[in-house]
PDB file of N, CA and C in Angstrom:
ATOM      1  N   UNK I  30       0.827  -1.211   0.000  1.00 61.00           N
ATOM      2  CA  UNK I  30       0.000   0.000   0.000  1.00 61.00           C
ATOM      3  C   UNK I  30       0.855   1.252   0.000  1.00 61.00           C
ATOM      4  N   UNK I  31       0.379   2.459  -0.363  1.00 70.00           N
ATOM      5  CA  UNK I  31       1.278   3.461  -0.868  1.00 70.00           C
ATOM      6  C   UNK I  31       0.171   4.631   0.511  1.00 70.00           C
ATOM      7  N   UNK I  32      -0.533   3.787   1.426  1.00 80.00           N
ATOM      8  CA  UNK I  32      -0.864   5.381   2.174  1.00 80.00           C
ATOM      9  C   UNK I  32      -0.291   5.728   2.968  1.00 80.00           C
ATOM     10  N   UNK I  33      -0.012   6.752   3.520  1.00 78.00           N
ATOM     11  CA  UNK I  33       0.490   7.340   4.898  1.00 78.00           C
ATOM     12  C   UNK I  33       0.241   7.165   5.925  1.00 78.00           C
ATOM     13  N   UNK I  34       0.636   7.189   7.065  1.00 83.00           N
ATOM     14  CA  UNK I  34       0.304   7.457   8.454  1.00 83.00           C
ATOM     15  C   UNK I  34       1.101   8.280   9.074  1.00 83.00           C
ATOM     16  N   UNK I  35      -0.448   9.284   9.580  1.00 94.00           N
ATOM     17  CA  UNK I  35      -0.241  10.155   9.763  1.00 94.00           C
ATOM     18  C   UNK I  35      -0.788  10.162  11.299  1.00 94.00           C
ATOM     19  N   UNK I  36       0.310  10.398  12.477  1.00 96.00           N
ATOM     20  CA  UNK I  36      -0.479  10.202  13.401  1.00 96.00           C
ATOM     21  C   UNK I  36       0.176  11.598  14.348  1.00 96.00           C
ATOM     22  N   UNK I  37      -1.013  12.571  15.215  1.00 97.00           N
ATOM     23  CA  UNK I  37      -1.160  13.496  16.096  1.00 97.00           C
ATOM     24  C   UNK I  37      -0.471  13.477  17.251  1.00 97.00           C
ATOM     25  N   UNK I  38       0.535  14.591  17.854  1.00 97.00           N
ATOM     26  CA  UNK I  38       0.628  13.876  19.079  1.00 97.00           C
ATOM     27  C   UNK I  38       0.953  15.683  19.487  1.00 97.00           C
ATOM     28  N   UNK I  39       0.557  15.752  20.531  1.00 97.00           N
ATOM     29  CA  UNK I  39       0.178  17.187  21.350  1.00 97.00           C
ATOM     30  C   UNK I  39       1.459  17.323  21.926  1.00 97.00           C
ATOM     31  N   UNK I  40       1.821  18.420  21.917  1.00 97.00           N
ATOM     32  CA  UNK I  40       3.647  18.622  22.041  1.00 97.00           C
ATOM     33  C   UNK I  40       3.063  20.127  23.260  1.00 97.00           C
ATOM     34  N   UNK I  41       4.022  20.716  24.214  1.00 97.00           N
ATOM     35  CA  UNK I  41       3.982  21.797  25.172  1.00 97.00           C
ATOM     36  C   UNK I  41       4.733  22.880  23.973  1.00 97.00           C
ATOM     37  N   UNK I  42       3.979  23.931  24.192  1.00 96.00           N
ATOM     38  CA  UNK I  42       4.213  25.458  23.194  1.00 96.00           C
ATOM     39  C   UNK I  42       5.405  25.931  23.931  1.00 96.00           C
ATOM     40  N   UNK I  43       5.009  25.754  24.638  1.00 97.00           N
ATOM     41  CA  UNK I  43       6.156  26.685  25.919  1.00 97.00           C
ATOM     42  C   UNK I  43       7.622  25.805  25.225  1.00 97.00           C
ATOM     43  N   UNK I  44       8.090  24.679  25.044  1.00 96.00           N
ATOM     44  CA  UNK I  44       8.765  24.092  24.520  1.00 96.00           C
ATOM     45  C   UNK I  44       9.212  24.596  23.252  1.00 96.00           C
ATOM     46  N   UNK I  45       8.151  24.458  22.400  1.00 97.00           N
ATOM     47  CA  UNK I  45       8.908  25.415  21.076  1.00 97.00           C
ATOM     48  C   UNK I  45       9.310  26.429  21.363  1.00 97.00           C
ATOM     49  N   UNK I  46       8.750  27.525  21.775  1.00 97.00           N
ATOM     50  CA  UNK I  46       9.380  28.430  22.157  1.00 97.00           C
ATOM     51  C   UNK I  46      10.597  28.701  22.871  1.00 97.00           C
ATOM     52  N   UNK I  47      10.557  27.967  23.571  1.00 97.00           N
ATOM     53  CA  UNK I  47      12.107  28.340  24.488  1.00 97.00           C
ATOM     54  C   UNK I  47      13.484  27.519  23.686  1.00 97.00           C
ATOM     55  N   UNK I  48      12.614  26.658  22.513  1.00 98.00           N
ATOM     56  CA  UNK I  48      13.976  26.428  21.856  1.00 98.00           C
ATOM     57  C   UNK I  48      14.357  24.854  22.060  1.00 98.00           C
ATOM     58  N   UNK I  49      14.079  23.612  21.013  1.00 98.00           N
ATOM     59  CA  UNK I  49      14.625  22.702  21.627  1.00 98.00           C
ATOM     60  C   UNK I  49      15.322  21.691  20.584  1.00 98.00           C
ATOM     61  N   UNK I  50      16.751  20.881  20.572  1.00 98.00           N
ATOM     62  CA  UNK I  50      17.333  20.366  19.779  1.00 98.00           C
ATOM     63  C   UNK I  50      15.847  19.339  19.344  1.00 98.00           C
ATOM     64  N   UNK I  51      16.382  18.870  17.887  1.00 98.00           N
ATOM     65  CA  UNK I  51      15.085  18.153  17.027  1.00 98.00           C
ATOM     66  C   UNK I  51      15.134  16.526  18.117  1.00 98.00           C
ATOM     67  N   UNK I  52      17.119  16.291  18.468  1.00 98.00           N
ATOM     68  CA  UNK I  52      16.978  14.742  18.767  1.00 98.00           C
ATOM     69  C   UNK I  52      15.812  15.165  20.088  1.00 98.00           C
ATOM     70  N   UNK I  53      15.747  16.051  21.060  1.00 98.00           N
ATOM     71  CA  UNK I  53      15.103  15.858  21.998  1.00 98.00           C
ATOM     72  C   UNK I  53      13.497  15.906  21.563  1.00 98.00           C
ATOM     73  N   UNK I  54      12.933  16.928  20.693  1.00 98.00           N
ATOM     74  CA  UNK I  54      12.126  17.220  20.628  1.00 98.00           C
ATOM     75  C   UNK I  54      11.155  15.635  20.294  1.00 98.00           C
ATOM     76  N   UNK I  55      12.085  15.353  19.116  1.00 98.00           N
ATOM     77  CA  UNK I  55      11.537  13.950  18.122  1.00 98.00           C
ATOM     78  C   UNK I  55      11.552  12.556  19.645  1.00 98.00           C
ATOM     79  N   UNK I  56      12.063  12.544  20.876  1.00 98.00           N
ATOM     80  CA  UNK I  56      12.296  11.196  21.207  1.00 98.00           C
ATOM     81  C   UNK I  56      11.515  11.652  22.798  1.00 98.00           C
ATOM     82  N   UNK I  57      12.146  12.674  23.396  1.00 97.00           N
ATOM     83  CA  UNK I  57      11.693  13.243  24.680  1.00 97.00           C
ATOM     84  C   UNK I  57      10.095  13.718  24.614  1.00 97.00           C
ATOM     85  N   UNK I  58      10.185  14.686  24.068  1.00 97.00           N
ATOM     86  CA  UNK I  58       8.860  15.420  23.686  1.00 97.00           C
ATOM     87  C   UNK I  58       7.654  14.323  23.048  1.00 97.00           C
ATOM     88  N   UNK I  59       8.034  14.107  22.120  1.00 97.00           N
ATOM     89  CA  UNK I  59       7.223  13.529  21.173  1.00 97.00           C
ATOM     90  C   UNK I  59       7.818  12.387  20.994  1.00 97.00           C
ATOM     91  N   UNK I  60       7.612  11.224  21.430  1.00 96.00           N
ATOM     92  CA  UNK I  60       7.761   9.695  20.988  1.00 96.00           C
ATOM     93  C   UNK I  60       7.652   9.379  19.480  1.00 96.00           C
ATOM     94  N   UNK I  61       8.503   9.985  18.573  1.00 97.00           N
ATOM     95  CA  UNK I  61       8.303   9.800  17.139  1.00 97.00           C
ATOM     96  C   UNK I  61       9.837   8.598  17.518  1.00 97.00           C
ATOM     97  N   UNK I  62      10.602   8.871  17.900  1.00 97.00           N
ATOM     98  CA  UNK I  62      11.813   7.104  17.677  1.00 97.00           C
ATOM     99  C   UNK I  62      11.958   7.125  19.106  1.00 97.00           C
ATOM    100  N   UNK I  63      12.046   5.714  19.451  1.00 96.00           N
ATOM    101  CA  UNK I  63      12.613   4.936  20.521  1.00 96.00           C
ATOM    102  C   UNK I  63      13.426   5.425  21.373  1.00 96.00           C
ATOM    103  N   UNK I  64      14.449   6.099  20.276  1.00 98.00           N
ATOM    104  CA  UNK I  64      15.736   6.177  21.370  1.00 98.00           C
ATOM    105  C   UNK I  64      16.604   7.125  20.411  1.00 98.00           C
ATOM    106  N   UNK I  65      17.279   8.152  21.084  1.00 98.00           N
ATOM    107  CA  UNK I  65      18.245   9.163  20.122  1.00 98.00           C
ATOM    108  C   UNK I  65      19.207   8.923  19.076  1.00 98.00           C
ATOM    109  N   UNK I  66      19.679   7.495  19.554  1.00 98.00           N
ATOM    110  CA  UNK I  66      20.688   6.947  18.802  1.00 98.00           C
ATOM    111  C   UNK I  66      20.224   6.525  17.366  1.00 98.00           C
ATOM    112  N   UNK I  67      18.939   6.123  17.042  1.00 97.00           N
ATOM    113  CA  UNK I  67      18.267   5.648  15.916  1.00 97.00           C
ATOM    114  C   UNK I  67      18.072   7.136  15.544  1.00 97.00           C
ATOM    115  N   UNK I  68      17.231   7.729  16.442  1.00 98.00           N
ATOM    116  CA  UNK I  68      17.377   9.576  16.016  1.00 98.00           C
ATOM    117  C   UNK I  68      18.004   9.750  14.318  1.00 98.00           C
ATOM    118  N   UNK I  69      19.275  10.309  15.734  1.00 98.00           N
ATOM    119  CA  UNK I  69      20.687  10.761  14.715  1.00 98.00           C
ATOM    120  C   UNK I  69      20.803   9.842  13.536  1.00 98.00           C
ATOM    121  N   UNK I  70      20.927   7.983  13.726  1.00 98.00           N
ATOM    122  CA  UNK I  70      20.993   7.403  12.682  1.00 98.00           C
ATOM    123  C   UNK I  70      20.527   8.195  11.288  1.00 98.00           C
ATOM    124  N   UNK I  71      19.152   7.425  11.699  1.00 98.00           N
ATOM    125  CA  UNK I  71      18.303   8.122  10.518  1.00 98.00           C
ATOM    126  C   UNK I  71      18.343   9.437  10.234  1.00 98.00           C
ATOM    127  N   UNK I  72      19.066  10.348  10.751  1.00 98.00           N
ATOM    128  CA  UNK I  72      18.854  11.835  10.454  1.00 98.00           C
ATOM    129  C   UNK I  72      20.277  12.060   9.640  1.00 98.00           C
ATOM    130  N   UNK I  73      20.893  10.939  10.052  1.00 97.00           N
ATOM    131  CA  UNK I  73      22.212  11.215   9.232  1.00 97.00           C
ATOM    132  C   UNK I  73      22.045  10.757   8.111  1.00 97.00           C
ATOM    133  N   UNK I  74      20.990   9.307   7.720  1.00 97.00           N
ATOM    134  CA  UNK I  74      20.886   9.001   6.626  1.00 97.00           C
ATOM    135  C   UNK I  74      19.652   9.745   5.541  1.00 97.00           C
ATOM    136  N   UNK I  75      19.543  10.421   5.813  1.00 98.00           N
ATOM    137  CA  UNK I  75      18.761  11.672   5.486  1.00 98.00           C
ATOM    138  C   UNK I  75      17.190  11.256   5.523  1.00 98.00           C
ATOM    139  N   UNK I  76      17.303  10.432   6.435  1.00 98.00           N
ATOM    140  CA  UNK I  76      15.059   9.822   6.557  1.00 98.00           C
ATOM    141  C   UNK I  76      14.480  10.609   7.316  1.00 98.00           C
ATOM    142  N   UNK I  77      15.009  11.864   7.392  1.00 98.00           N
ATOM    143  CA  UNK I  77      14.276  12.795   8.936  1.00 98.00           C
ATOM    144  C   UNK I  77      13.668  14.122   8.372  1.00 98.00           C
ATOM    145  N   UNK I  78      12.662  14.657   8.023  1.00 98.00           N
ATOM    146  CA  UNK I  78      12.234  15.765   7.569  1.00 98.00           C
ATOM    147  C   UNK I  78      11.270  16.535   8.447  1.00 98.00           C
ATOM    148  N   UNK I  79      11.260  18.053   8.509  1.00 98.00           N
ATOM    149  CA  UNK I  79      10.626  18.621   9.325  1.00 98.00           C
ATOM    150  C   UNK I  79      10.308  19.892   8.734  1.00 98.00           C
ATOM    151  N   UNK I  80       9.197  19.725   8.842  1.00 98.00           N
ATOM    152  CA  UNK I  80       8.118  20.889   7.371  1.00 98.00           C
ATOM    153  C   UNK I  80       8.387  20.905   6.176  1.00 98.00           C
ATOM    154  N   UNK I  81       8.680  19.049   5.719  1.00 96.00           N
ATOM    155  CA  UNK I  81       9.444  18.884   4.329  1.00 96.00           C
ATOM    156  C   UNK I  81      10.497  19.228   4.295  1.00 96.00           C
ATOM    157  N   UNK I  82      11.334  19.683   5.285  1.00 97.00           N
ATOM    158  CA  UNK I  82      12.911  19.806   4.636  1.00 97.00           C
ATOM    159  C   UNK I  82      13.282  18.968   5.524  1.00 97.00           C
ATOM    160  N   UNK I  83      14.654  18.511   4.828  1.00 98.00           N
ATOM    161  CA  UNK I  83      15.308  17.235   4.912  1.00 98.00           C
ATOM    162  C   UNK I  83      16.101  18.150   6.357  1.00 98.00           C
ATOM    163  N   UNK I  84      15.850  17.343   7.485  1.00 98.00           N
ATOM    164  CA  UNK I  84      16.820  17.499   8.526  1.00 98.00           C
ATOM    165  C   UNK I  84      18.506  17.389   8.277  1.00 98.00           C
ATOM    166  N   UNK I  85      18.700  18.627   8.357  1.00 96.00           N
ATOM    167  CA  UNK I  85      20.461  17.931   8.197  1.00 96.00           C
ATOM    168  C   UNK I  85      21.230  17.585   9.665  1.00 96.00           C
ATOM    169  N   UNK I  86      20.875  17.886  10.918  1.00 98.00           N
ATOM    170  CA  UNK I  86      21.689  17.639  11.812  1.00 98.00           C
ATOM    171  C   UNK I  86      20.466  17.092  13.185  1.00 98.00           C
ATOM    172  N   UNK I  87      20.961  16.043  13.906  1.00 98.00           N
ATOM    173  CA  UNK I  87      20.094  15.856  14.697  1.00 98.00           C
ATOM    174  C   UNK I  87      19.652  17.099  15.908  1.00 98.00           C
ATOM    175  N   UNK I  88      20.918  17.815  16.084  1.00 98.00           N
ATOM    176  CA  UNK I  88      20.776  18.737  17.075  1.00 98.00           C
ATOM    177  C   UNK I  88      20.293  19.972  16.695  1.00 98.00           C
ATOM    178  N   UNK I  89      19.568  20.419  15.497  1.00 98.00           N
ATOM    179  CA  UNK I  89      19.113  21.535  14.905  1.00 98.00           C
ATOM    180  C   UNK I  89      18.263  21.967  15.704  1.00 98.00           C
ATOM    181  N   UNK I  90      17.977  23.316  16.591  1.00 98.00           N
ATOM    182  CA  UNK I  90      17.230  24.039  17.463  1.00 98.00           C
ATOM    183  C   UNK I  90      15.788  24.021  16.563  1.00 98.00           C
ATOM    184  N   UNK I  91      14.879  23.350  16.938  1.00 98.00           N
ATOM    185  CA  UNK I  91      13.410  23.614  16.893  1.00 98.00           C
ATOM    186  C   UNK I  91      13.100  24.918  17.459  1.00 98.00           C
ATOM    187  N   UNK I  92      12.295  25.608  17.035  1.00 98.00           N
ATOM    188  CA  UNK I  92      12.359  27.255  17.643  1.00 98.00           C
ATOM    189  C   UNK I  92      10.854  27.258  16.659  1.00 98.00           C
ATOM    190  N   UNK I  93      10.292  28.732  17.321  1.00 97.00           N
ATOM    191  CA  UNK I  93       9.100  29.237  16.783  1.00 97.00           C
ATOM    192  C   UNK I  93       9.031  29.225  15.389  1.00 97.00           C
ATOM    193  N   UNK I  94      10.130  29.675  15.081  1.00 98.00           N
ATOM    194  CA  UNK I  94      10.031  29.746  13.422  1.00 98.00           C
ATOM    195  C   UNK I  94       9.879  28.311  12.726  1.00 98.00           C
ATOM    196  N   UNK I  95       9.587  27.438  13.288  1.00 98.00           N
ATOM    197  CA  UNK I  95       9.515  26.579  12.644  1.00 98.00           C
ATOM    198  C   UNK I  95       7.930  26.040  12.575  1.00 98.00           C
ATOM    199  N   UNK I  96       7.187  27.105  13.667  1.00 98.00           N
ATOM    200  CA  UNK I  96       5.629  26.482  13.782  1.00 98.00           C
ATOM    201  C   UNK I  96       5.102  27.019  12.508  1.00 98.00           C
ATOM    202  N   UNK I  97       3.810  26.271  11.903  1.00 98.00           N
ATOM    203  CA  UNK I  97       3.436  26.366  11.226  1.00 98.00           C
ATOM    204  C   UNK I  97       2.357  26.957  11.380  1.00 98.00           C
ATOM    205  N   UNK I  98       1.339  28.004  10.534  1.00 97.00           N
ATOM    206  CA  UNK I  98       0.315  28.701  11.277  1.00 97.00           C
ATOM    207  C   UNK I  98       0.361  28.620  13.047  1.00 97.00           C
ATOM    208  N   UNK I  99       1.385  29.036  13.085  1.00 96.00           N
ATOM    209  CA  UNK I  99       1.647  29.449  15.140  1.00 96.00           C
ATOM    210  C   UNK I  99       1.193  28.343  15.654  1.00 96.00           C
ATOM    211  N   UNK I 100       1.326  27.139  14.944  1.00 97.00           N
ATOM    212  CA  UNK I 100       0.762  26.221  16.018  1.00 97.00           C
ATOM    213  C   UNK I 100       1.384  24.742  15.681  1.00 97.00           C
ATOM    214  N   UNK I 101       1.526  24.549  14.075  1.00 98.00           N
ATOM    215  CA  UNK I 101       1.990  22.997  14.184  1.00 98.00           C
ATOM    216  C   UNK I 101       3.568  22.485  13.576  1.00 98.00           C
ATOM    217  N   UNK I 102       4.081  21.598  13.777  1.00 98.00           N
ATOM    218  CA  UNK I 102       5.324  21.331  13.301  1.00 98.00           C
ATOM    219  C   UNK I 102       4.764  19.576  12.626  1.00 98.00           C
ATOM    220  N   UNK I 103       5.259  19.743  10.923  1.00 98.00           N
ATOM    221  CA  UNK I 103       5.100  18.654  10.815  1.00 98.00           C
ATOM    222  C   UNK I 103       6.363  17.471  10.599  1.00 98.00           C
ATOM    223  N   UNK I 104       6.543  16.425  11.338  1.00 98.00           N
ATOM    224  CA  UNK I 104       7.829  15.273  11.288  1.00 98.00           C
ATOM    225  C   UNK I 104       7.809  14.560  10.653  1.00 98.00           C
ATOM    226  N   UNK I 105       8.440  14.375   9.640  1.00 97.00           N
ATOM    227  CA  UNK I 105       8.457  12.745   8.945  1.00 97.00           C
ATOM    228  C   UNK I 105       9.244  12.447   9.153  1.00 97.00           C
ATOM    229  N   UNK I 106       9.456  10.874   9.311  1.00 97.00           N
ATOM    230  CA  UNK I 106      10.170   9.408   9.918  1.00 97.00           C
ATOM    231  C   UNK I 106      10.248   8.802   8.755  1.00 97.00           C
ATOM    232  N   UNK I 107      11.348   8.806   7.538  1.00 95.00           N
ATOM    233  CA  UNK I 107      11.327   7.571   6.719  1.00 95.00           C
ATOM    234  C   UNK I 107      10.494   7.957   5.616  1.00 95.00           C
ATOM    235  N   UNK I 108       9.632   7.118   4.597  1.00 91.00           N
ATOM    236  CA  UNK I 108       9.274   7.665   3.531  1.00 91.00           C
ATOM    237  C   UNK I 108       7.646   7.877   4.172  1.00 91.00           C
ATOM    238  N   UNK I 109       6.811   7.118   4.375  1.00 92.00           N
ATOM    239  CA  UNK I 109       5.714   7.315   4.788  1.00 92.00           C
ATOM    240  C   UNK I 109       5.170   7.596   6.558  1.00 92.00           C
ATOM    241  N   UNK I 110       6.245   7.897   7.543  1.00 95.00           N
ATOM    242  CA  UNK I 110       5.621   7.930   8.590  1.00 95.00           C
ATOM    243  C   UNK I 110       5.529   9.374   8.980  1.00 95.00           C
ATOM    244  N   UNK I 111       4.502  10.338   8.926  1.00 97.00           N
ATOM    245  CA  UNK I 111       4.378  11.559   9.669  1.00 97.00           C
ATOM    246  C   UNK I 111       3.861  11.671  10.661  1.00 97.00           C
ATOM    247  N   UNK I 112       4.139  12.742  11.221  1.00 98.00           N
ATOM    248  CA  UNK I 112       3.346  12.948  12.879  1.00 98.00           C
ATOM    249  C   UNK I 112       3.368  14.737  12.806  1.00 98.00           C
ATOM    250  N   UNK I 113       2.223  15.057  12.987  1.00 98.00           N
ATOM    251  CA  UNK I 113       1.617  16.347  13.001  1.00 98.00           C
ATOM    252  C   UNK I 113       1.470  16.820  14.587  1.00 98.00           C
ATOM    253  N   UNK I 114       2.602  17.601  15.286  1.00 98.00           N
ATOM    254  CA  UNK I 114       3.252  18.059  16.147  1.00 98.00           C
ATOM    255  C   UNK I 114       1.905  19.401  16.144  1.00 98.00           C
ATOM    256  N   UNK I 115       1.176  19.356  17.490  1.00 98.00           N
ATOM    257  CA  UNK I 115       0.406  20.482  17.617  1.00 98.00           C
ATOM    258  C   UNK I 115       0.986  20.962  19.474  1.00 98.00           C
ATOM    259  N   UNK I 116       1.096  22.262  18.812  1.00 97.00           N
ATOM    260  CA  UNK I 116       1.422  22.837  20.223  1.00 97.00           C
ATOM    261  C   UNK I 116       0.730  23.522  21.368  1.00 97.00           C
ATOM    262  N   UNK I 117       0.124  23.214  21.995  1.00 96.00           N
ATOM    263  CA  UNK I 117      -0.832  23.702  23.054  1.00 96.00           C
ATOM    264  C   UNK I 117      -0.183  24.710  24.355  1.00 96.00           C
TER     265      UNK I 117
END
């Protein structure tokens, strides 16, 4: 099958805002991978995208500018796994 999954997961605003590396955001914050080390893996092998652009470093500061209409950040994991990061 060629569909997506796309799954929600409610992230703290206060967090974007104050600024947070992607490995924490993606594993601490938001349970999108297991564990940091797969993180970085995959972020080194370029499977990590965040608002469609290709993550280049695991430790890249997530910051406001990255919310989308002031509110969402979207993650992809690999070719089909997204997770739509809403900030409350």
């Amino acid at each position: 099958g060629s569909e997506m999954c796309i799954e929600t997961v409610e992230i703290s605003r206060d967090t974007v805002l104050a600024g947070i590396p992607a490995v924490e955001l993606t594993t601490e914050v938001a349970a999108i991978f297991p564990s940091k080390g797969e993180m970085r893996k995959l972020t080194q092998g370029g499977g990590v995208s965040i608002n469609k652009e290709k993550l280049a470093a695991p430790d890249t500061k997530i910051d406001a500018t990255y919310l989308l209409n002031n509110k969402y950040i979207i993650v992809q994991r690999g070719k089909k796994n997204y997770y739509l990061l809403i900030a409350k």
